[in-house]
Amino acid sequence: MTTPKVYKTEAIVLKRMNLGEADRILTLYSPNLGKFRAVAKGVRRPKSKMGGHLELLTHSALMLARGRNLDIITQSQTIDSFLPLRGDLWRTSMAFYAAELVDQFTAERVENRPLYSLLVNTLRWLCDAQDVELTLRYFELKLLTHLGYKPQLHECLGCSISLKPTTNFFSSSGGGVLCPRCREQEPLARPISLNALKVMRLLESGEYAAASRVRLSAELSRELEQLMRHYIRYLLEREVRSVEFLDRLRREG
Ligand SMILES: [Zn+2]
């Protein structure tokens, strides 16, 4: 696909890096281009018109010019700065985590509109969610679904029986749940309580409006966090290796 010399897109600012005296390289996530990097020239100068529209996690409408290497942002206008996030360190760190996951799980210039919408919505939800941890778990499960890693939460990965209402076992390498018998073949699988399994099913298949009404005890919230953290870490190690491999192929090709 060839991009025209000048083009428009909207994007979320995932990451930024200073360049030279006054410029910045931004990592952006957009509906049609997926993740891409672009240069914002002069943006660190106090008089820059663009600076305020290109802060981290800002949703902006951009005009870009194709550059030799990276494209150059020529205009920017804030669509949403998610203001309520800014004054709350806890919510802000949750939002950074969401942006970081999108960054780490995606390769450059791969369109994924559902993931883009999920990210924009999650930043909005994090502004006023009652239980931000629940919002984040919802985000993680939907992110994995949009990337093709939706965990199998209904039948046992090993013997395909419908999982019984008891403590089962989550296998990160298998991407789903094992019944107590099949677990013997996979000692690394971690126990998942019946309540955690029910919440994960609801988050995975439901809409946010329904999911956000769930009330989690501190203990259940912790269990879900640990399960998801373990699964995501497992996937990212695999993912990072495959992205590195792709990059190497590209360089050598
Ligand atoms: Zn089984």
PDB file of C-alpha atoms and ligand atoms in Angstrom:
ATOM      1  CA  MET A   1       0.000   0.000   0.000  1.00  0.00           C
ATOM      2  CA  THR A   2       1.379   3.430  -0.845  1.00  0.00           C
ATOM      3  CA  THR A   3       0.587   6.290   1.479  1.00  0.00           C
ATOM      4  CA  PRO A   4      -0.080   9.671  -0.152  1.00  0.00           C
ATOM      5  CA  LYS A   5       2.448  12.482   0.460  1.00  0.00           C
ATOM      6  CA  VAL A   6       0.189  14.152   2.969  1.00  0.00           C
ATOM      7  CA  TYR A   7      -2.425  12.293   4.962  1.00  0.00           C
ATOM      8  CA  LYS A   8      -4.695  12.536   7.998  1.00  0.00           C
ATOM      9  CA  THR A   9      -5.300  10.078  10.769  1.00  0.00           C
ATOM     10  CA  GLU A  10      -6.310  10.036  14.382  1.00  0.00           C
ATOM     11  CA  ALA A  11      -4.081   8.338  16.926  1.00  0.00           C
ATOM     12  CA  ILE A  12      -3.249   7.744  20.564  1.00  0.00           C
ATOM     13  CA  VAL A  13       0.259   8.713  21.697  1.00  0.00           C
ATOM     14  CA  LEU A  14       1.729   5.521  23.188  1.00  0.00           C
ATOM     15  CA  LYS A  15       5.309   6.574  23.715  1.00  0.00           C
ATOM     16  CA  ARG A  16       7.701   9.410  23.019  1.00  0.00           C
ATOM     17  CA  MET A  17      11.410   9.943  22.787  1.00  0.00           C
ATOM     18  CA  ASN A  18      13.402  13.164  22.525  1.00  0.00           C
ATOM     19  CA  LEU A  19      15.276  13.750  19.317  1.00  0.00           C
ATOM     20  CA  GLY A  20      17.911  16.444  18.854  1.00  0.00           C
ATOM     21  CA  GLU A  21      17.353  19.906  20.322  1.00  0.00           C
ATOM     22  CA  ALA A  22      13.603  20.274  20.179  1.00  0.00           C
ATOM     23  CA  ASP A  23      12.054  17.342  18.326  1.00  0.00           C
ATOM     24  CA  ARG A  24      10.399  14.144  19.441  1.00  0.00           C
ATOM     25  CA  ILE A  25       9.788  10.733  17.950  1.00  0.00           C
ATOM     26  CA  LEU A  26       6.310   9.552  18.887  1.00  0.00           C
ATOM     27  CA  THR A  27       4.989   6.015  18.827  1.00  0.00           C
ATOM     28  CA  LEU A  28       1.348   6.274  17.811  1.00  0.00           C
ATOM     29  CA  TYR A  29      -1.545   3.869  17.548  1.00  0.00           C
ATOM     30  CA  SER A  30      -4.107   4.611  14.861  1.00  0.00           C
ATOM     31  CA  PRO A  31      -7.219   2.913  13.476  1.00  0.00           C
ATOM     32  CA  ASN A  32      -5.935   2.395   9.939  1.00  0.00           C
ATOM     33  CA  LEU A  33      -2.153   2.162  10.339  1.00  0.00           C
ATOM     34  CA  GLY A  34      -1.939   0.342  13.638  1.00  0.00           C
ATOM     35  CA  LYS A  35       1.264   1.244  15.447  1.00  0.00           C
ATOM     36  CA  PHE A  36       3.632   3.627  13.719  1.00  0.00           C
ATOM     37  CA  ARG A  37       6.307   6.158  14.581  1.00  0.00           C
ATOM     38  CA  ALA A  38       6.438   9.756  13.467  1.00  0.00           C
ATOM     39  CA  VAL A  39       8.507  12.860  14.145  1.00  0.00           C
ATOM     40  CA  ALA A  40       7.086  15.973  15.793  1.00  0.00           C
ATOM     41  CA  LYS A  41       9.473  18.786  14.910  1.00  0.00           C
ATOM     42  CA  GLY A  42      10.090  21.620  17.342  1.00  0.00           C
ATOM     43  CA  VAL A  43       7.523  20.191  19.708  1.00  0.00           C
ATOM     44  CA  ARG A  44       9.674  20.753  22.802  1.00  0.00           C
ATOM     45  CA  ARG A  45       9.937  24.482  22.175  1.00  0.00           C
ATOM     46  CA  PRO A  46       7.719  26.437  24.579  1.00  0.00           C
ATOM     47  CA  LYS A  47       6.043  28.236  21.674  1.00  0.00           C
ATOM     48  CA  SER A  48       5.200  25.040  19.768  1.00  0.00           C
ATOM     49  CA  LYS A  49       1.548  24.924  18.711  1.00  0.00           C
ATOM     50  CA  MET A  50       1.599  21.145  18.650  1.00  0.00           C
ATOM     51  CA  GLY A  51       3.085  20.325  22.053  1.00  0.00           C
ATOM     52  CA  GLY A  52      -0.106  20.256  24.083  1.00  0.00           C
ATOM     53  CA  HIS A  53      -1.822  18.047  21.510  1.00  0.00           C
ATOM     54  CA  LEU A  54       0.872  15.383  21.537  1.00  0.00           C
ATOM     55  CA  GLU A  55       1.214  14.557  25.215  1.00  0.00           C
ATOM     56  CA  LEU A  56       1.362  10.887  26.214  1.00  0.00           C
ATOM     57  CA  LEU A  57      -1.987   9.077  26.035  1.00  0.00           C
ATOM     58  CA  THR A  58      -3.623  11.965  24.176  1.00  0.00           C
ATOM     59  CA  HIS A  59      -6.129  11.123  21.469  1.00  0.00           C
ATOM     60  CA  SER A  60      -5.377  13.507  18.596  1.00  0.00           C
ATOM     61  CA  ALA A  61      -6.322  14.223  15.016  1.00  0.00           C
ATOM     62  CA  LEU A  62      -3.109  14.464  13.001  1.00  0.00           C
ATOM     63  CA  MET A  63      -1.942  15.665   9.633  1.00  0.00           C
ATOM     64  CA  LEU A  64       1.266  14.007   8.458  1.00  0.00           C
ATOM     65  CA  ALA A  65       3.706  14.369   5.594  1.00  0.00           C
ATOM     66  CA  ARG A  66       5.543  11.369   4.318  1.00  0.00           C
ATOM     67  CA  GLY A  67       9.212  11.539   5.231  1.00  0.00           C
ATOM     68  CA  ARG A  68      12.194   9.675   3.869  1.00  0.00           C
ATOM     69  CA  ASN A  69      12.463   7.622   6.995  1.00  0.00           C
ATOM     70  CA  LEU A  70       9.744   8.489   9.466  1.00  0.00           C
ATOM     71  CA  ASP A  71       6.670  10.531   8.616  1.00  0.00           C
ATOM     72  CA  ILE A  72       6.431  14.051   9.992  1.00  0.00           C
ATOM     73  CA  ILE A  73       3.518  15.440  11.979  1.00  0.00           C
ATOM     74  CA  THR A  74       2.562  18.801  10.489  1.00  0.00           C
ATOM     75  CA  GLN A  75      -0.600  19.521  12.477  1.00  0.00           C
ATOM     76  CA  SER A  76      -2.287  18.127  15.547  1.00  0.00           C
ATOM     77  CA  GLN A  77      -5.526  18.746  17.355  1.00  0.00           C
ATOM     78  CA  THR A  78      -6.621  17.121  20.598  1.00  0.00           C
ATOM     79  CA  ILE A  79      -9.767  15.011  20.371  1.00  0.00           C
ATOM     80  CA  ASP A  80      -9.625  13.871  23.997  1.00  0.00           C
ATOM     81  CA  SER A  81      -6.888  14.387  26.585  1.00  0.00           C
ATOM     82  CA  PHE A  82      -8.659  12.162  29.155  1.00  0.00           C
ATOM     83  CA  LEU A  83      -8.307  14.915  31.682  1.00  0.00           C
ATOM     84  CA  PRO A  84      -9.643  13.005  34.732  1.00  0.00           C
ATOM     85  CA  LEU A  85      -6.749  10.553  34.282  1.00  0.00           C
ATOM     86  CA  ARG A  86      -4.118  13.242  34.595  1.00  0.00           C
ATOM     87  CA  GLY A  87      -4.666  14.186  38.200  1.00  0.00           C
ATOM     88  CA  ASP A  88      -4.795  10.624  39.493  1.00  0.00           C
ATOM     89  CA  LEU A  89      -1.508   8.775  39.635  1.00  0.00           C
ATOM     90  CA  TRP A  90      -3.102   5.363  40.065  1.00  0.00           C
ATOM     91  CA  ARG A  91      -5.426   5.775  37.063  1.00  0.00           C
ATOM     92  CA  THR A  92      -2.601   7.260  35.014  1.00  0.00           C
ATOM     93  CA  SER A  93      -0.366   4.266  35.672  1.00  0.00           C
ATOM     94  CA  MET A  94      -3.163   1.910  34.665  1.00  0.00           C
ATOM     95  CA  ALA A  95      -3.531   3.850  31.421  1.00  0.00           C
ATOM     96  CA  PHE A  96       0.230   3.682  30.808  1.00  0.00           C
ATOM     97  CA  TYR A  97       0.119  -0.040  31.354  1.00  0.00           C
ATOM     98  CA  ALA A  98      -2.677  -0.392  28.764  1.00  0.00           C
ATOM     99  CA  ALA A  99      -0.681   1.670  26.251  1.00  0.00           C
ATOM    100  CA  GLU A 100       2.431  -0.363  26.944  1.00  0.00           C
ATOM    101  CA  LEU A 101       0.633  -3.640  26.320  1.00  0.00           C
ATOM    102  CA  VAL A 102      -0.634  -2.360  22.971  1.00  0.00           C
ATOM    103  CA  ASP A 103       2.888  -1.251  22.114  1.00  0.00           C
ATOM    104  CA  GLN A 104       4.491  -4.533  23.106  1.00  0.00           C
ATOM    105  CA  PHE A 105       1.949  -6.839  21.494  1.00  0.00           C
ATOM    106  CA  THR A 106       1.782  -5.128  18.104  1.00  0.00           C
ATOM    107  CA  ALA A 107       4.108  -4.930  15.132  1.00  0.00           C
ATOM    108  CA  GLU A 108       4.362  -1.675  13.161  1.00  0.00           C
ATOM    109  CA  ARG A 109       1.807  -0.864  10.485  1.00  0.00           C
ATOM    110  CA  VAL A 110      -0.597  -3.690  11.120  1.00  0.00           C
ATOM    111  CA  GLU A 111      -4.194  -2.459  11.159  1.00  0.00           C
ATOM    112  CA  ASN A 112      -6.342  -3.695  14.061  1.00  0.00           C
ATOM    113  CA  ARG A 113      -9.420  -1.490  14.401  1.00  0.00           C
ATOM    114  CA  PRO A 114     -11.072  -3.450  17.218  1.00  0.00           C
ATOM    115  CA  LEU A 115      -7.890  -3.082  19.252  1.00  0.00           C
ATOM    116  CA  TYR A 116      -7.750   0.637  18.494  1.00  0.00           C
ATOM    117  CA  SER A 117     -11.344   1.114  19.682  1.00  0.00           C
ATOM    118  CA  LEU A 118     -10.623  -0.953  22.759  1.00  0.00           C
ATOM    119  CA  LEU A 119      -7.680   1.270  23.658  1.00  0.00           C
ATOM    120  CA  VAL A 120      -9.641   4.515  23.187  1.00  0.00           C
ATOM    121  CA  ASN A 121     -12.576   3.140  25.178  1.00  0.00           C
ATOM    122  CA  THR A 122     -10.328   1.857  27.948  1.00  0.00           C
ATOM    123  CA  LEU A 123      -8.738   5.282  28.395  1.00  0.00           C
ATOM    124  CA  ARG A 124     -12.244   6.731  28.698  1.00  0.00           C
ATOM    125  CA  TRP A 125     -13.391   4.061  31.145  1.00  0.00           C
ATOM    126  CA  LEU A 126     -10.294   4.520  33.286  1.00  0.00           C
ATOM    127  CA  CYS A 127     -11.293   8.171  33.783  1.00  0.00           C
ATOM    128  CA  ASP A 128     -14.260   7.241  35.940  1.00  0.00           C
ATOM    129  CA  ALA A 129     -14.334   3.468  36.527  1.00  0.00           C
ATOM    130  CA  GLN A 130     -15.327   2.427  40.047  1.00  0.00           C
ATOM    131  CA  ASP A 131     -12.961  -0.527  39.991  1.00  0.00           C
ATOM    132  CA  VAL A 132     -10.024   0.273  37.721  1.00  0.00           C
ATOM    133  CA  GLU A 133      -8.516  -3.187  38.246  1.00  0.00           C
ATOM    134  CA  LEU A 134     -11.656  -4.763  36.826  1.00  0.00           C
ATOM    135  CA  THR A 135     -11.480  -2.368  33.873  1.00  0.00           C
ATOM    136  CA  LEU A 136      -7.906  -3.412  33.277  1.00  0.00           C
ATOM    137  CA  ARG A 137      -8.751  -7.132  33.411  1.00  0.00           C
ATOM    138  CA  TYR A 138     -11.507  -6.478  30.869  1.00  0.00           C
ATOM    139  CA  PHE A 139      -8.992  -4.649  28.684  1.00  0.00           C
ATOM    140  CA  GLU A 140      -6.455  -7.483  28.931  1.00  0.00           C
ATOM    141  CA  LEU A 141      -8.927 -10.201  27.993  1.00  0.00           C
ATOM    142  CA  LYS A 142     -10.325  -8.224  25.054  1.00  0.00           C
ATOM    143  CA  LEU A 143      -6.827  -7.272  23.892  1.00  0.00           C
ATOM    144  CA  LEU A 144      -5.824 -10.930  23.866  1.00  0.00           C
ATOM    145  CA  THR A 145      -9.023 -11.785  22.002  1.00  0.00           C
ATOM    146  CA  HIS A 146      -8.336  -9.158  19.316  1.00  0.00           C
ATOM    147  CA  LEU A 147      -4.808 -10.529  18.928  1.00  0.00           C
ATOM    148  CA  GLY A 148      -5.865 -14.144  18.552  1.00  0.00           C
ATOM    149  CA  TYR A 149      -5.002 -15.287  22.094  1.00  0.00           C
ATOM    150  CA  LYS A 150      -8.510 -15.636  23.492  1.00  0.00           C
ATOM    151  CA  PRO A 151      -8.158 -18.200  26.280  1.00  0.00           C
ATOM    152  CA  GLN A 152     -10.273 -21.365  26.239  1.00  0.00           C
ATOM    153  CA  LEU A 153     -12.435 -21.068  29.371  1.00  0.00           C
ATOM    154  CA  HIS A 154     -15.249 -23.550  28.845  1.00  0.00           C
ATOM    155  CA  GLU A 155     -13.819 -26.933  27.870  1.00  0.00           C
ATOM    156  CA  CYS A 156     -10.719 -28.626  29.206  1.00  0.00           C
ATOM    157  CA  LEU A 157      -7.745 -28.115  26.879  1.00  0.00           C
ATOM    158  CA  GLY A 158      -6.706 -31.715  27.433  1.00  0.00           C
ATOM    159  CA  CYS A 159      -9.812 -33.910  27.246  1.00  0.00           C
ATOM    160  CA  SER A 160     -12.427 -31.411  25.956  1.00  0.00           C
ATOM    161  CA  ILE A 161     -14.977 -32.126  28.697  1.00  0.00           C
ATOM    162  CA  SER A 162     -17.077 -29.204  29.928  1.00  0.00           C
ATOM    163  CA  LEU A 163     -15.237 -27.842  32.950  1.00  0.00           C
ATOM    164  CA  LYS A 164     -16.833 -28.808  36.277  1.00  0.00           C
ATOM    165  CA  PRO A 165     -17.726 -26.139  38.884  1.00  0.00           C
ATOM    166  CA  THR A 166     -14.638 -26.725  40.975  1.00  0.00           C
ATOM    167  CA  THR A 167     -11.054 -25.498  41.144  1.00  0.00           C
ATOM    168  CA  ASN A 168      -9.507 -26.068  37.708  1.00  0.00           C
ATOM    169  CA  PHE A 169      -6.082 -25.112  36.360  1.00  0.00           C
ATOM    170  CA  PHE A 170      -4.981 -22.364  33.994  1.00  0.00           C
ATOM    171  CA  SER A 171      -2.259 -23.216  31.517  1.00  0.00           C
ATOM    172  CA  SER A 172      -0.447 -20.218  30.050  1.00  0.00           C
ATOM    173  CA  SER A 173       1.339 -22.316  27.444  1.00  0.00           C
ATOM    174  CA  GLY A 174      -1.915 -23.967  26.377  1.00  0.00           C
ATOM    175  CA  GLY A 175      -3.905 -20.728  26.481  1.00  0.00           C
ATOM    176  CA  GLY A 176      -6.775 -22.021  28.579  1.00  0.00           C
ATOM    177  CA  VAL A 177      -8.026 -24.213  31.385  1.00  0.00           C
ATOM    178  CA  LEU A 178      -7.313 -27.850  32.259  1.00  0.00           C
ATOM    179  CA  CYS A 179      -9.507 -30.104  34.378  1.00  0.00           C
ATOM    180  CA  PRO A 180      -7.948 -31.526  37.596  1.00  0.00           C
ATOM    181  CA  ARG A 181      -7.162 -34.850  35.872  1.00  0.00           C
ATOM    182  CA  CYS A 182      -5.440 -33.365  32.817  1.00  0.00           C
ATOM    183  CA  ARG A 183      -3.526 -31.015  35.054  1.00  0.00           C
ATOM    184  CA  GLU A 184      -1.334 -33.937  36.089  1.00  0.00           C
ATOM    185  CA  GLN A 185       0.280 -33.787  32.648  1.00  0.00           C
ATOM    186  CA  GLU A 186       1.074 -30.125  33.112  1.00  0.00           C
ATOM    187  CA  PRO A 187       2.438 -29.301  36.555  1.00  0.00           C
ATOM    188  CA  LEU A 188       3.043 -25.644  35.598  1.00  0.00           C
ATOM    189  CA  ALA A 189      -0.682 -24.959  35.250  1.00  0.00           C
ATOM    190  CA  ARG A 190      -1.935 -22.688  38.063  1.00  0.00           C
ATOM    191  CA  PRO A 191      -5.081 -23.214  40.121  1.00  0.00           C
ATOM    192  CA  ILE A 192      -8.045 -21.091  39.046  1.00  0.00           C
ATOM    193  CA  SER A 193     -10.968 -20.805  41.459  1.00  0.00           C
ATOM    194  CA  LEU A 194     -14.509 -21.233  40.237  1.00  0.00           C
ATOM    195  CA  ASN A 195     -15.244 -17.545  40.894  1.00  0.00           C
ATOM    196  CA  ALA A 196     -12.181 -16.415  38.951  1.00  0.00           C
ATOM    197  CA  LEU A 197     -13.190 -18.629  36.034  1.00  0.00           C
ATOM    198  CA  LYS A 198     -16.730 -17.201  36.073  1.00  0.00           C
ATOM    199  CA  VAL A 199     -15.471 -13.615  36.089  1.00  0.00           C
ATOM    200  CA  MET A 200     -13.031 -14.314  33.263  1.00  0.00           C
ATOM    201  CA  ARG A 201     -15.825 -15.832  31.168  1.00  0.00           C
ATOM    202  CA  LEU A 202     -17.997 -12.812  31.767  1.00  0.00           C
ATOM    203  CA  LEU A 203     -15.230 -10.327  30.928  1.00  0.00           C
ATOM    204  CA  GLU A 204     -14.220 -12.240  27.835  1.00  0.00           C
ATOM    205  CA  SER A 205     -17.651 -12.588  26.303  1.00  0.00           C
ATOM    206  CA  GLY A 206     -19.594  -9.651  27.722  1.00  0.00           C
ATOM    207  CA  GLU A 207     -19.912  -5.984  26.952  1.00  0.00           C
ATOM    208  CA  TYR A 208     -18.150  -3.523  29.230  1.00  0.00           C
ATOM    209  CA  ALA A 209     -21.422  -2.186  30.645  1.00  0.00           C
ATOM    210  CA  ALA A 210     -22.252  -5.626  32.061  1.00  0.00           C
ATOM    211  CA  ALA A 211     -18.664  -6.497  32.986  1.00  0.00           C
ATOM    212  CA  SER A 212     -18.166  -3.283  34.952  1.00  0.00           C
ATOM    213  CA  ARG A 213     -21.047  -4.151  37.277  1.00  0.00           C
ATOM    214  CA  VAL A 214     -19.190  -7.147  38.724  1.00  0.00           C
ATOM    215  CA  ARG A 215     -18.000  -6.630  42.293  1.00  0.00           C
ATOM    216  CA  LEU A 216     -14.716  -8.326  43.137  1.00  0.00           C
ATOM    217  CA  SER A 217     -13.384  -9.094  46.596  1.00  0.00           C
ATOM    218  CA  ALA A 218      -9.778  -8.040  47.135  1.00  0.00           C
ATOM    219  CA  GLU A 219      -8.768 -11.690  47.100  1.00  0.00           C
ATOM    220  CA  LEU A 220     -10.500 -12.486  43.813  1.00  0.00           C
ATOM    221  CA  SER A 221      -9.135  -9.322  42.239  1.00  0.00           C
ATOM    222  CA  ARG A 222      -5.612 -10.399  43.231  1.00  0.00           C
ATOM    223  CA  GLU A 223      -6.121 -13.904  41.858  1.00  0.00           C
ATOM    224  CA  LEU A 224      -7.298 -12.563  38.495  1.00  0.00           C
ATOM    225  CA  GLU A 225      -4.417 -10.133  38.327  1.00  0.00           C
ATOM    226  CA  GLN A 226      -1.892 -12.902  38.955  1.00  0.00           C
ATOM    227  CA  LEU A 227      -3.435 -15.239  36.396  1.00  0.00           C
ATOM    228  CA  MET A 228      -3.517 -12.578  33.702  1.00  0.00           C
ATOM    229  CA  ARG A 229      -0.053 -11.323  34.524  1.00  0.00           C
ATOM    230  CA  HIS A 230       1.362 -14.807  34.192  1.00  0.00           C
ATOM    231  CA  TYR A 231      -0.418 -15.489  30.887  1.00  0.00           C
ATOM    232  CA  ILE A 232       0.563 -12.109  29.410  1.00  0.00           C
ATOM    233  CA  ARG A 233       4.190 -12.509  30.427  1.00  0.00           C
ATOM    234  CA  TYR A 234       4.265 -15.927  28.805  1.00  0.00           C
ATOM    235  CA  LEU A 235       2.731 -14.593  25.567  1.00  0.00           C
ATOM    236  CA  LEU A 236       4.952 -11.524  25.440  1.00  0.00           C
ATOM    237  CA  GLU A 237       8.128 -13.553  25.661  1.00  0.00           C
ATOM    238  CA  ARG A 238       6.927 -15.565  22.705  1.00  0.00           C
ATOM    239  CA  GLU A 239       5.658 -12.475  20.930  1.00  0.00           C
ATOM    240  CA  VAL A 240       8.814 -10.462  21.433  1.00  0.00           C
ATOM    241  CA  ARG A 241      10.838 -13.304  19.978  1.00  0.00           C
ATOM    242  CA  SER A 242       8.596 -13.536  16.917  1.00  0.00           C
ATOM    243  CA  VAL A 243       8.682  -9.770  16.376  1.00  0.00           C
ATOM    244  CA  GLU A 244      12.476  -9.801  16.661  1.00  0.00           C
ATOM    245  CA  PHE A 245      12.569 -12.592  14.135  1.00  0.00           C
ATOM    246  CA  LEU A 246      10.368 -10.608  11.730  1.00  0.00           C
ATOM    247  CA  ASP A 247      12.539  -7.540  12.163  1.00  0.00           C
ATOM    248  CA  ARG A 248      15.656  -9.557  11.437  1.00  0.00           C
ATOM    249  CA  LEU A 249      14.084 -11.029   8.315  1.00  0.00           C
ATOM    250  CA  ARG A 250      13.139  -7.526   7.199  1.00  0.00           C
ATOM    251  CA  ARG A 251      16.684  -6.217   7.763  1.00  0.00           C
ATOM    252  CA  GLU A 252      18.285  -9.163   6.041  1.00  0.00           C
ATOM    253  CA  GLY A 253      15.709  -9.267   3.249  1.00  0.00           C
TER     254      GLY A 253
HETATM  255 ZN    ZN B   1      -9.314 -32.695  31.036  1.00  0.00          ZN
END
